[in-house]
PDB file of C-alpha atoms in Angstrom:
ATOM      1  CA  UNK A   1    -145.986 198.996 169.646  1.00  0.00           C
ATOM      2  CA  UNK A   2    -145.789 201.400 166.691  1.00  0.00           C
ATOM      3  CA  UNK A   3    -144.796 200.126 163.387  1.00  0.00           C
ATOM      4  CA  UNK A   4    -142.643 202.919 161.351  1.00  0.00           C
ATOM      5  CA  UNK A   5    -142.610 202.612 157.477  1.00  0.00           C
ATOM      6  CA  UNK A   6    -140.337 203.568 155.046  1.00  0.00           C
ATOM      7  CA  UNK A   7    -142.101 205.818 152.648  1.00  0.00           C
ATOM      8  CA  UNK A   8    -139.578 204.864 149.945  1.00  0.00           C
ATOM      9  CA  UNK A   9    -139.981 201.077 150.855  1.00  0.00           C
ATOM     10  CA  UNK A  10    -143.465 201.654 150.701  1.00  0.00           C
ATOM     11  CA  UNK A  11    -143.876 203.610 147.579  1.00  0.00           C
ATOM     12  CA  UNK A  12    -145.490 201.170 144.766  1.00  0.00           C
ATOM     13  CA  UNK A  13    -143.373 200.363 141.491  1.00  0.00           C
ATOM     14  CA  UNK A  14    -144.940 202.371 139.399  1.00  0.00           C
ATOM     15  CA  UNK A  15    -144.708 205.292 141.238  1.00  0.00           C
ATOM     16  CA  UNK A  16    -140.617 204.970 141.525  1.00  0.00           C
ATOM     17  CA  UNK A  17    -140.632 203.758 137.735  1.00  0.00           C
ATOM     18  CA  UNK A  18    -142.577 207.182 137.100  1.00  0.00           C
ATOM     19  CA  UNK A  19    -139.648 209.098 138.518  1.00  0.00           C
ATOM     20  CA  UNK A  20    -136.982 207.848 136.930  1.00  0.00           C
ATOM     21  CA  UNK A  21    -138.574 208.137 133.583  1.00  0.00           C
ATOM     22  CA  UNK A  22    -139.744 211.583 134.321  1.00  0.00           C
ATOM     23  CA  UNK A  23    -135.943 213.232 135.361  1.00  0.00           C
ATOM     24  CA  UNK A  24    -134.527 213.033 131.925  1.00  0.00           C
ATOM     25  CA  UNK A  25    -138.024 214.756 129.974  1.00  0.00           C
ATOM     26  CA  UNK A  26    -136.372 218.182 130.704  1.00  0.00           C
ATOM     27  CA  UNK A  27    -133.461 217.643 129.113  1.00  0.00           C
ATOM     28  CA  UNK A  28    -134.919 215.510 126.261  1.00  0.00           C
ATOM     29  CA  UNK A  29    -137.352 218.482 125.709  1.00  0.00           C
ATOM     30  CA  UNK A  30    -134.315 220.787 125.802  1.00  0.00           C
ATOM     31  CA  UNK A  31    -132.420 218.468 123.079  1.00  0.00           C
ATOM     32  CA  UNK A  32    -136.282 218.697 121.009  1.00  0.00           C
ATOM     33  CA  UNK A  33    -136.317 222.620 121.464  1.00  0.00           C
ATOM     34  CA  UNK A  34    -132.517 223.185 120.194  1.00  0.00           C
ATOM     35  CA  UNK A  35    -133.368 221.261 116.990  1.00  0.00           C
ATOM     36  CA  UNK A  36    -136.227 222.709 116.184  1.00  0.00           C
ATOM     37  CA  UNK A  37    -134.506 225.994 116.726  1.00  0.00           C
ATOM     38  CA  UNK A  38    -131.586 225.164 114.660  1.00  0.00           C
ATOM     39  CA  UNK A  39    -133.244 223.159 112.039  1.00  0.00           C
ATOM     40  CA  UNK A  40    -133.627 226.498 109.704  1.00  0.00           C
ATOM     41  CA  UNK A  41    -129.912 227.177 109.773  1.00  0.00           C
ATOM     42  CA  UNK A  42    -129.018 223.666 109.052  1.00  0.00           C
ATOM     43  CA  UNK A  43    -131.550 223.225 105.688  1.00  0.00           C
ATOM     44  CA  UNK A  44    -129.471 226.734 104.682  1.00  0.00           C
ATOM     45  CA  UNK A  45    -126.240 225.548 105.283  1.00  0.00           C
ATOM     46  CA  UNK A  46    -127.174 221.870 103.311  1.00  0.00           C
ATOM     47  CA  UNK A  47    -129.035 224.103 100.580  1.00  0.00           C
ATOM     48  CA  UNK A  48    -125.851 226.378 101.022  1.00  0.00           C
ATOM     49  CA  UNK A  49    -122.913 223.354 100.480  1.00  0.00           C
ATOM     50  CA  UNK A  50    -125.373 221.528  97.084  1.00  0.00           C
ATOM     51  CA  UNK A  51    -125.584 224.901  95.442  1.00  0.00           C
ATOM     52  CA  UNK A  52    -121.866 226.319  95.588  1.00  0.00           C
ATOM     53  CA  UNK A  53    -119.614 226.543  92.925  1.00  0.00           C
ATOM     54  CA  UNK A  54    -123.024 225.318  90.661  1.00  0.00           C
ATOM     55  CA  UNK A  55    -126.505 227.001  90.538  1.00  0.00           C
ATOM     56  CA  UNK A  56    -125.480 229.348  93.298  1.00  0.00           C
ATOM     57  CA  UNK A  57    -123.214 231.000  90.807  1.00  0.00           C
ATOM     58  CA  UNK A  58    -119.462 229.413  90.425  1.00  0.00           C
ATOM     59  CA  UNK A  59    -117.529 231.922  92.855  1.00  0.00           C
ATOM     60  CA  UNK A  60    -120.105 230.802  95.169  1.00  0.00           C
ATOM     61  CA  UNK A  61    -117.847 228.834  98.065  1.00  0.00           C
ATOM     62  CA  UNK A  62    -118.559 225.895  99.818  1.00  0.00           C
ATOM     63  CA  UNK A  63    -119.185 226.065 103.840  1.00  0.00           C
ATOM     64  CA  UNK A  64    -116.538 223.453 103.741  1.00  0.00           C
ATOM     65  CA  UNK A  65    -114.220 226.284 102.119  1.00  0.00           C
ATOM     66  CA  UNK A  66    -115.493 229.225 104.203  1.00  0.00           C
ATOM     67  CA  UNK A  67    -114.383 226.704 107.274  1.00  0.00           C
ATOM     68  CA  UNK A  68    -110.523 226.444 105.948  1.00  0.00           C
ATOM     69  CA  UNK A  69    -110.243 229.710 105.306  1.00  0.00           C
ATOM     70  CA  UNK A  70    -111.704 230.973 108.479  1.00  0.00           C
ATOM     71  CA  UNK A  71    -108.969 228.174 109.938  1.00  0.00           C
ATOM     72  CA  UNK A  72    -106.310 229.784 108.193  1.00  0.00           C
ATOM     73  CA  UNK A  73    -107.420 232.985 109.743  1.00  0.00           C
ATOM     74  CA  UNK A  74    -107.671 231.260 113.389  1.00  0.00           C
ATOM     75  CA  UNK A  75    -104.274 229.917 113.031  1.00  0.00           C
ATOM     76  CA  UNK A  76    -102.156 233.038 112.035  1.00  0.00           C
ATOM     77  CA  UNK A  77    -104.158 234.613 114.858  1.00  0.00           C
ATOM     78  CA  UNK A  78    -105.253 237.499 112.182  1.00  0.00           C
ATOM     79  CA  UNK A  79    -109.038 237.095 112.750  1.00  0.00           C
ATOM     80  CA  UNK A  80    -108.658 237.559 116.438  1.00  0.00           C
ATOM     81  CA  UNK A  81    -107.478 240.919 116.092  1.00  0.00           C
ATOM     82  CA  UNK A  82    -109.827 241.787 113.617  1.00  0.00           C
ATOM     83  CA  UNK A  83    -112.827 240.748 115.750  1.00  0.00           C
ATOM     84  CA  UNK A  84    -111.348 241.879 118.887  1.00  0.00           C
ATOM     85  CA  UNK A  85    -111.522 245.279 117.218  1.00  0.00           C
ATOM     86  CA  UNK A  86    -114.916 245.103 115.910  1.00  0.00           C
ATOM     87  CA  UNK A  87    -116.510 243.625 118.837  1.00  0.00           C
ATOM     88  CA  UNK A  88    -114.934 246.907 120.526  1.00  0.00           C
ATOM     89  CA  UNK A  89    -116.616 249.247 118.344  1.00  0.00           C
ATOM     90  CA  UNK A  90    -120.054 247.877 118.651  1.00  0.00           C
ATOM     91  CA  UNK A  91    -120.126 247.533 122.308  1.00  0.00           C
ATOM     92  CA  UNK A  92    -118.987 250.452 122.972  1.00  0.00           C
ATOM     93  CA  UNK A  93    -121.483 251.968 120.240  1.00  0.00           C
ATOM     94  CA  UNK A  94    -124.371 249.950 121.345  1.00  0.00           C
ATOM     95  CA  UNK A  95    -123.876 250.991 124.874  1.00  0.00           C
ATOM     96  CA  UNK A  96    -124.211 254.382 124.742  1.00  0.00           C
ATOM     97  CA  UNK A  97    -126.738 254.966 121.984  1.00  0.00           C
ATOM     98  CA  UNK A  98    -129.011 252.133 123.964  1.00  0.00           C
ATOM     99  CA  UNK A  99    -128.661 254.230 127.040  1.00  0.00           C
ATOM    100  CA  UNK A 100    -129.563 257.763 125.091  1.00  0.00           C
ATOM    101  CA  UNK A 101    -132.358 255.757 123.502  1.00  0.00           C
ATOM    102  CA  UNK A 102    -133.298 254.643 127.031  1.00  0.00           C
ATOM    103  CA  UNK A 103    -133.376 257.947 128.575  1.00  0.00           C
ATOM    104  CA  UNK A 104    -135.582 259.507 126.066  1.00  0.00           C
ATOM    105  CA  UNK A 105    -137.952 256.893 125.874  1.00  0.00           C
ATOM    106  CA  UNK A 106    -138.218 256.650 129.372  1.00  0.00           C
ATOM    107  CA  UNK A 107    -138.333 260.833 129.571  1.00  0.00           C
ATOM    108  CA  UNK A 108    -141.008 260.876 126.444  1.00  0.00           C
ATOM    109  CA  UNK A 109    -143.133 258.068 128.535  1.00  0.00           C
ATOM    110  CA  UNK A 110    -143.462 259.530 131.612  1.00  0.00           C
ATOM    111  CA  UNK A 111    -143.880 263.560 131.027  1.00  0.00           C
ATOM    112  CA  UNK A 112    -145.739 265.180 128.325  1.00  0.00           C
ATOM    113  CA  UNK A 113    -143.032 267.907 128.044  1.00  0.00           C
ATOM    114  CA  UNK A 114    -139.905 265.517 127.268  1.00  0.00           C
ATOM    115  CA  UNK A 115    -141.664 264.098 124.576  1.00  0.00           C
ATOM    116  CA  UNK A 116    -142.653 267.440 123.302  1.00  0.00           C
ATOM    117  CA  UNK A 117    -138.505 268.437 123.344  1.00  0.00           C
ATOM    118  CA  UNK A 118    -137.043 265.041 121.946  1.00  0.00           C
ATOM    119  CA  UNK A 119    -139.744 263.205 119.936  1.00  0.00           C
ATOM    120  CA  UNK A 120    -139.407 265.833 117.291  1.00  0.00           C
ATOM    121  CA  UNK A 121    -135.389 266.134 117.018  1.00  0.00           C
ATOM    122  CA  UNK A 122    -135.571 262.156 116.806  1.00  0.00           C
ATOM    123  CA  UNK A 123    -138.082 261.352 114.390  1.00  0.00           C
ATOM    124  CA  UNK A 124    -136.309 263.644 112.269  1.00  0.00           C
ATOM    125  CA  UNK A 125    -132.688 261.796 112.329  1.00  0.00           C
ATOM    126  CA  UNK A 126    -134.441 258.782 112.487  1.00  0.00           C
ATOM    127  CA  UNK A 127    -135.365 259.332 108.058  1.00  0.00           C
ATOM    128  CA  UNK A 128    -132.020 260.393 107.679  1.00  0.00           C
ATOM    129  CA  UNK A 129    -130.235 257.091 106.338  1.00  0.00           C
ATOM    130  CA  UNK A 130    -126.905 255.623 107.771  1.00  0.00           C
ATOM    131  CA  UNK A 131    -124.999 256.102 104.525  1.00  0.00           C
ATOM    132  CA  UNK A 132    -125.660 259.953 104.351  1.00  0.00           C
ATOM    133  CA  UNK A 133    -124.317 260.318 107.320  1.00  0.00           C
ATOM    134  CA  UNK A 134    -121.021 258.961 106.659  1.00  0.00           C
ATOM    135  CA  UNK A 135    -119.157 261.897 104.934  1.00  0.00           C
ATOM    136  CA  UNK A 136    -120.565 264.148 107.660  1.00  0.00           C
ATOM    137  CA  UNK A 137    -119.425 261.889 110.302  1.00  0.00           C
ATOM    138  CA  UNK A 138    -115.940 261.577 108.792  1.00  0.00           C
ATOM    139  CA  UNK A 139    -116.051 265.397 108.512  1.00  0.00           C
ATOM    140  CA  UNK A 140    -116.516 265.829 112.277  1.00  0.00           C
ATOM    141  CA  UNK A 141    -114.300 263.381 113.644  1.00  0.00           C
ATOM    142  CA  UNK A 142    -112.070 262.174 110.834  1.00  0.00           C
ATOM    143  CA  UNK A 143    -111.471 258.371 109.589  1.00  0.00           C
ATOM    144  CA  UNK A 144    -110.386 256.313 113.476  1.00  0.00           C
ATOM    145  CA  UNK A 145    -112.928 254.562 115.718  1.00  0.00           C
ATOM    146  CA  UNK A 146    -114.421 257.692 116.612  1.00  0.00           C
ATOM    147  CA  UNK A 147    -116.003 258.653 113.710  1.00  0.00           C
ATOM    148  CA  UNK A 148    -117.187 254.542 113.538  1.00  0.00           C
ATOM    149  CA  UNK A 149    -118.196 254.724 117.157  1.00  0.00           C
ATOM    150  CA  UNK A 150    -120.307 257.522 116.628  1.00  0.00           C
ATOM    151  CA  UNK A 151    -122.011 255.964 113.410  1.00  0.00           C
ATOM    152  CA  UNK A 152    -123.046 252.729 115.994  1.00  0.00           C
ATOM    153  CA  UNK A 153    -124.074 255.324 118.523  1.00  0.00           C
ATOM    154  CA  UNK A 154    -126.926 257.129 116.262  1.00  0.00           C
ATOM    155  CA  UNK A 155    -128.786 253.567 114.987  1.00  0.00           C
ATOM    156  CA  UNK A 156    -129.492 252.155 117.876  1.00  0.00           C
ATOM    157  CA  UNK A 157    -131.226 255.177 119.157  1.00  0.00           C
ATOM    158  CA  UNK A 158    -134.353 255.258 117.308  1.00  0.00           C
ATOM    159  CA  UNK A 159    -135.610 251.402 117.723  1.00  0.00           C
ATOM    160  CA  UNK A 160    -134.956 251.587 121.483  1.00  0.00           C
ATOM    161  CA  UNK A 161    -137.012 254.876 121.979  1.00  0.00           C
ATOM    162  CA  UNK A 162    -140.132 254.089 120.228  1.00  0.00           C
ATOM    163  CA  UNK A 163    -140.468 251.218 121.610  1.00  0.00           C
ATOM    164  CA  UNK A 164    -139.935 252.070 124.963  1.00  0.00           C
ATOM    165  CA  UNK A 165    -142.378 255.098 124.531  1.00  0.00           C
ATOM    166  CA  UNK A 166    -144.564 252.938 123.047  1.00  0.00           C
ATOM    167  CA  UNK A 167    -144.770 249.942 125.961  1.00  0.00           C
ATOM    168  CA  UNK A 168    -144.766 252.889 128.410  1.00  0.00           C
ATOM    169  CA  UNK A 169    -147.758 254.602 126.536  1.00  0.00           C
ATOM    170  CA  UNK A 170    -149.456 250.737 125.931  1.00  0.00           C
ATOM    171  CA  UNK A 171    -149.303 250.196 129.807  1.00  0.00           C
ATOM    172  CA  UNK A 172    -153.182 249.956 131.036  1.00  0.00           C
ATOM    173  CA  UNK A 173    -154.761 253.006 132.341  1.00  0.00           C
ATOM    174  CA  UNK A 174    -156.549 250.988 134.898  1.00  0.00           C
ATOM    175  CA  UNK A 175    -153.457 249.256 136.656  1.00  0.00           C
ATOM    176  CA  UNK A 176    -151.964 252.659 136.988  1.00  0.00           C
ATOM    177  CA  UNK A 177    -155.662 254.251 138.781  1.00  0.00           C
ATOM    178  CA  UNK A 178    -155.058 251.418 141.206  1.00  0.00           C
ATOM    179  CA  UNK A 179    -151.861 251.835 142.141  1.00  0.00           C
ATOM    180  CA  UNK A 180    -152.544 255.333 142.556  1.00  0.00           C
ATOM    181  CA  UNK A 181    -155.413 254.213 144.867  1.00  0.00           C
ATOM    182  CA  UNK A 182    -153.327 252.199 146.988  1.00  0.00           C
ATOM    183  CA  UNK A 183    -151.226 255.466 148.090  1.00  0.00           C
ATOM    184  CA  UNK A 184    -147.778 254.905 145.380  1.00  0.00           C
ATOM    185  CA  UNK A 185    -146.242 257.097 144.691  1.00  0.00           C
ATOM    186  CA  UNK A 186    -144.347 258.735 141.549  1.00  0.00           C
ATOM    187  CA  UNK A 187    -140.954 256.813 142.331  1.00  0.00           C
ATOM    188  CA  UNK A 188    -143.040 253.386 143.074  1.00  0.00           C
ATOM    189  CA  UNK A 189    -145.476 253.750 140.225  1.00  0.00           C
ATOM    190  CA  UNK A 190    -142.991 253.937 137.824  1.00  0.00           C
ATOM    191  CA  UNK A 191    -140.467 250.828 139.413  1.00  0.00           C
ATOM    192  CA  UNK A 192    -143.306 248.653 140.527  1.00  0.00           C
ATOM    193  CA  UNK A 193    -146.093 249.264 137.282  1.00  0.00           C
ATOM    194  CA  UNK A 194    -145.181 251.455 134.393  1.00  0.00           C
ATOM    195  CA  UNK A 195    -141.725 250.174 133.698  1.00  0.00           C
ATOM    196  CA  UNK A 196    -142.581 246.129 134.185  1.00  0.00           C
ATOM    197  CA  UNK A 197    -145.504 246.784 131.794  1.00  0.00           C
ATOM    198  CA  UNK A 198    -143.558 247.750 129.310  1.00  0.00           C
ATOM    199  CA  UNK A 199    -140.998 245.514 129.317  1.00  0.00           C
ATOM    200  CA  UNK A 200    -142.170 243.192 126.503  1.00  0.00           C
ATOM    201  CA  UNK A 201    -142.091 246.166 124.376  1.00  0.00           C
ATOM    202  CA  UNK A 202    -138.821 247.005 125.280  1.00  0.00           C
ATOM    203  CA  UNK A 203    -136.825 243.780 125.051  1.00  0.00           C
ATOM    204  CA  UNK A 204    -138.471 244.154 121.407  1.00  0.00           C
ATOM    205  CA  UNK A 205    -137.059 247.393 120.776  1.00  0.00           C
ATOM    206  CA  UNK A 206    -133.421 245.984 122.518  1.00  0.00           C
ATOM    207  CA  UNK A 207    -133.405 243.093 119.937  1.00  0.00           C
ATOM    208  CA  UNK A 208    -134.062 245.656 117.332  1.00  0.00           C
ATOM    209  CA  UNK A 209    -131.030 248.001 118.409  1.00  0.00           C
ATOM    210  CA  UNK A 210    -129.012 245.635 118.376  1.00  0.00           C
ATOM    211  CA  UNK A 211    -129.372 243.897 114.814  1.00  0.00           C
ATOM    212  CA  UNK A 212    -129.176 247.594 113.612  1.00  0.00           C
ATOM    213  CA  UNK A 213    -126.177 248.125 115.618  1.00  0.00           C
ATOM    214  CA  UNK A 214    -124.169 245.092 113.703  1.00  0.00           C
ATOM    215  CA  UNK A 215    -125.281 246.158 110.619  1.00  0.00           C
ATOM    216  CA  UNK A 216    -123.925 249.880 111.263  1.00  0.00           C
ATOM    217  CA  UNK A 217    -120.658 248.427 112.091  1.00  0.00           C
ATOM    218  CA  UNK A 218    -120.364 246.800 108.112  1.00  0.00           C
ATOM    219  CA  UNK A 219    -121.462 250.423 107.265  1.00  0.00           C
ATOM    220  CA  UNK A 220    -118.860 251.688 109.256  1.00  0.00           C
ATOM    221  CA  UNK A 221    -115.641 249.186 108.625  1.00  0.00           C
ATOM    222  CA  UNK A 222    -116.352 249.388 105.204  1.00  0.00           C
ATOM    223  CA  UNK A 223    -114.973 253.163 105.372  1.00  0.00           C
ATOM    224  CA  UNK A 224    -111.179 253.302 105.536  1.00  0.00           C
ATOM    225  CA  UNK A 225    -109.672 251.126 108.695  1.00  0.00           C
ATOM    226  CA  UNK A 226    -106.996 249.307 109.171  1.00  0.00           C
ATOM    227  CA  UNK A 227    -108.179 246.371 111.380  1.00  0.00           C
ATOM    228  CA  UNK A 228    -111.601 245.069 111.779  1.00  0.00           C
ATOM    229  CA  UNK A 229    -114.117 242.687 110.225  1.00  0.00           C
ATOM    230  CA  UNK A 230    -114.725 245.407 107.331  1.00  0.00           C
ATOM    231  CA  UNK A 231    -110.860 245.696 106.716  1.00  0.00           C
ATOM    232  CA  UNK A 232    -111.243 242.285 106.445  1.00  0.00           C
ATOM    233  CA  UNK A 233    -113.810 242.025 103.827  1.00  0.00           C
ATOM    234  CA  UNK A 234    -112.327 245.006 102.067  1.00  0.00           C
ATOM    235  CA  UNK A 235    -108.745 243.427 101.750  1.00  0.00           C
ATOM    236  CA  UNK A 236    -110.656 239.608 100.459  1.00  0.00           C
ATOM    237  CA  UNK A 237    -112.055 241.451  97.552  1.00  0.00           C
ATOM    238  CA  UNK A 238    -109.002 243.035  96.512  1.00  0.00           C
ATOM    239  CA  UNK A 239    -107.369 239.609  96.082  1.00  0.00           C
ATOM    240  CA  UNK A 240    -110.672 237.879  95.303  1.00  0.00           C
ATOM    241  CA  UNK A 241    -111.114 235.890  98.099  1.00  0.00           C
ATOM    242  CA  UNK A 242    -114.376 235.326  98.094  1.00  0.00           C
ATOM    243  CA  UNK A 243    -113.916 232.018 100.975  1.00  0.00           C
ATOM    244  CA  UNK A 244    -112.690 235.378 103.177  1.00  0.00           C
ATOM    245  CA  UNK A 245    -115.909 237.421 101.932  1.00  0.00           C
ATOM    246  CA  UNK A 246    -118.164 234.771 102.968  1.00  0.00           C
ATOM    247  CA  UNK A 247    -116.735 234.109 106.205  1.00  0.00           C
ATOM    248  CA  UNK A 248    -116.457 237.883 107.182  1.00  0.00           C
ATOM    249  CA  UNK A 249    -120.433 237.384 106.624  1.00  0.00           C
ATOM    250  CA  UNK A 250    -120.722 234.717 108.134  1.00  0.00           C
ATOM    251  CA  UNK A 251    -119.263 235.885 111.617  1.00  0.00           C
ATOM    252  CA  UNK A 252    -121.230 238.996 111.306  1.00  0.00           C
ATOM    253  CA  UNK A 253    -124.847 236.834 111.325  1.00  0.00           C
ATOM    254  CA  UNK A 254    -123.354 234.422 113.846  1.00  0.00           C
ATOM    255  CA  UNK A 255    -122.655 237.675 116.371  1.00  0.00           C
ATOM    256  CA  UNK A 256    -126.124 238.802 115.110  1.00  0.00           C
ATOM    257  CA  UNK A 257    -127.714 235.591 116.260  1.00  0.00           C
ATOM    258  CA  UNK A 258    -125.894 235.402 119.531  1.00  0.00           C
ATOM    259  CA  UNK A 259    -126.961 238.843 120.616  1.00  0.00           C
ATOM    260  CA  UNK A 260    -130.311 238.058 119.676  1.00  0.00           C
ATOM    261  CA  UNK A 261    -129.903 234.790 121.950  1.00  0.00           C
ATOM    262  CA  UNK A 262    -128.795 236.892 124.696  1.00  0.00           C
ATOM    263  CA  UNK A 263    -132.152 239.068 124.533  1.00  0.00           C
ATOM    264  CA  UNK A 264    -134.095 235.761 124.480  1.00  0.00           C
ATOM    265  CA  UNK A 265    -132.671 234.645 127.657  1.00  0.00           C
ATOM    266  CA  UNK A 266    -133.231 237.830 129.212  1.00  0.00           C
ATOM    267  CA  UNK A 267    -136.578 237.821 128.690  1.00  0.00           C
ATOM    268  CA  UNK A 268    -137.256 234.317 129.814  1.00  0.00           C
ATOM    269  CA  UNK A 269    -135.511 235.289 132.711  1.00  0.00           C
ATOM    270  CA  UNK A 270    -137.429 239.404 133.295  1.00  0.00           C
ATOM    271  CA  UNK A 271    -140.838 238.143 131.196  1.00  0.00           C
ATOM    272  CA  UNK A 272    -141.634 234.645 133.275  1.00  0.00           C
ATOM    273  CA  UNK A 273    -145.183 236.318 134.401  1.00  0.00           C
ATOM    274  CA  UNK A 274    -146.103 236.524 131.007  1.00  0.00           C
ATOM    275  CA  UNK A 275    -149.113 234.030 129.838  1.00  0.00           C
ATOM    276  CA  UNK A 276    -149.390 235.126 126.093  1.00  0.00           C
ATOM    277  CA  UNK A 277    -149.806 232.594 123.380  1.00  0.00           C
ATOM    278  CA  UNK A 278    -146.361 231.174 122.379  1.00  0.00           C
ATOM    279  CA  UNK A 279    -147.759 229.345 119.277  1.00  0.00           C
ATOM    280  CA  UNK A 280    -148.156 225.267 118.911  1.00  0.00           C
TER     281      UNK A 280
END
């Protein structure tokens, strides 16, 4: 006669108490990480709503005020247009000058004679500031998105190529010996070693791009437009409105900070091998 048991019947108390208690820790450690996260941006926002209209200066608004006015906005459907146009511009703008910046890093990394033809050209542009560029800009392809297309196209560049040469050039000697050992070759080197090596560096240098890339775009609106965040802004300080000024800022950091997001989940997603120290 053979006796069959229920491993769940058999399982002791504790052990099924220890279950259920441990199936909501990931989400209660989620809930933990989000504050802790946000907890900066909340102690600016209280510091931000006790200071306006007093210490912070009396044309200072209140969030509470931004919030109406950005209502106001939402409701006459005006700031949609202005940030579909924006967000345009800077994608478009981002995605080509991250590619260029991608291709030369990449070029620069791998052979000694692509650096020697691009690193120079590059470094040099890269002291020129974005202001300076503006009347020559405007010059070559007038005042519409192209000329503000082509601003976003140039910053971006620079942060995504060093640092892309860089992680390519910080890659260890050895790992690349042994792979060459093991019979890769040029193709597979590169996929499999050089290029996954180097992707901490270059998720740094994407993060980089595209902070520069939103702050281009102010540069860029602020020139004559007629719709956009920067037409925006421009037209709230012709009638004073500084509630409109401080929201136009406002969306621009919140668009910062959600690009920046977007990198961070990339590289918990790409970067999962890594076992660096992540602070305590």
């Amino acid at each position: 006669m053979t006796l069959q048991l229920d491993p769940t019947a058999s399982a002791p108390p504790s052990a099924a108490a220890e279950a259920t208690t441990e199936s909501p820790a990931p989400f209660a450690r989620g809930l933990l990480g989000l504050a802790r996260a946000s907890s900066g941006l909340i102690l600016a926002v209280i510091i931000w709503q006790l200071g306006a209209r007093s210490w912070l200066g009396t044309t200072t608004p209140a969030p509470t005020e931004v919030l109406e006015a950005g209502w106001e906005l939402i409701r006459s459907g005006e700031l949609w247009q202005h940030l579909a146009a924006s967000g345009r511009r800077v994608a478009v703008g981002l995605a080509i000058g991250i590619g260029i910046g991608l291709v030369c890093g990449v070029a620069a990394g791998l052979f000694r004679i692509a650096e020697d033809l691009v690193n120079g050209p590059l470094q040099a542009l890269r002291m020129l500031p974005t202001l300076a560029l503006v009347p020559v800009f405007i010059i070559w392809f007038g005042i519409g998105d192209s000329f503000k297309i082509a601003l976003i196209i140039v910053a971006p560049i620079f942060p995504i190529y060093l640092n892309v040469l860089a992680g390519i050039r910080g890659v260890d000697r050895r790992l690349v010996e042994a792979a060459e050992s093991l019979g890769l070759n040029r193709f597979e080197l590169t996929t499999k070693i050089i290029l996954p090596g180097a992707l901490p560096q270059i998720f740094v240098g994407l993060r980089q791009a595209l902070g520069i890339g939103w702050l281009t775009l102010v540069v860029a609106e602020m020139q004559t437009t007629p719709v956009g965040l920067g037409f925006l802004m421009n037209d709230a300080k012709e009638f004073l409105r500084t509630d409109q000024i401080f929201l136009v800022l406002v969306i621009y950091a919140v668009l910062g900070l959600l690009t920046d997001l977007f990198v961070r989940v990339l590289e918990h997603r790409f970067l999962s091998w890594r076992t660096g120290y992540e602070g305590k």
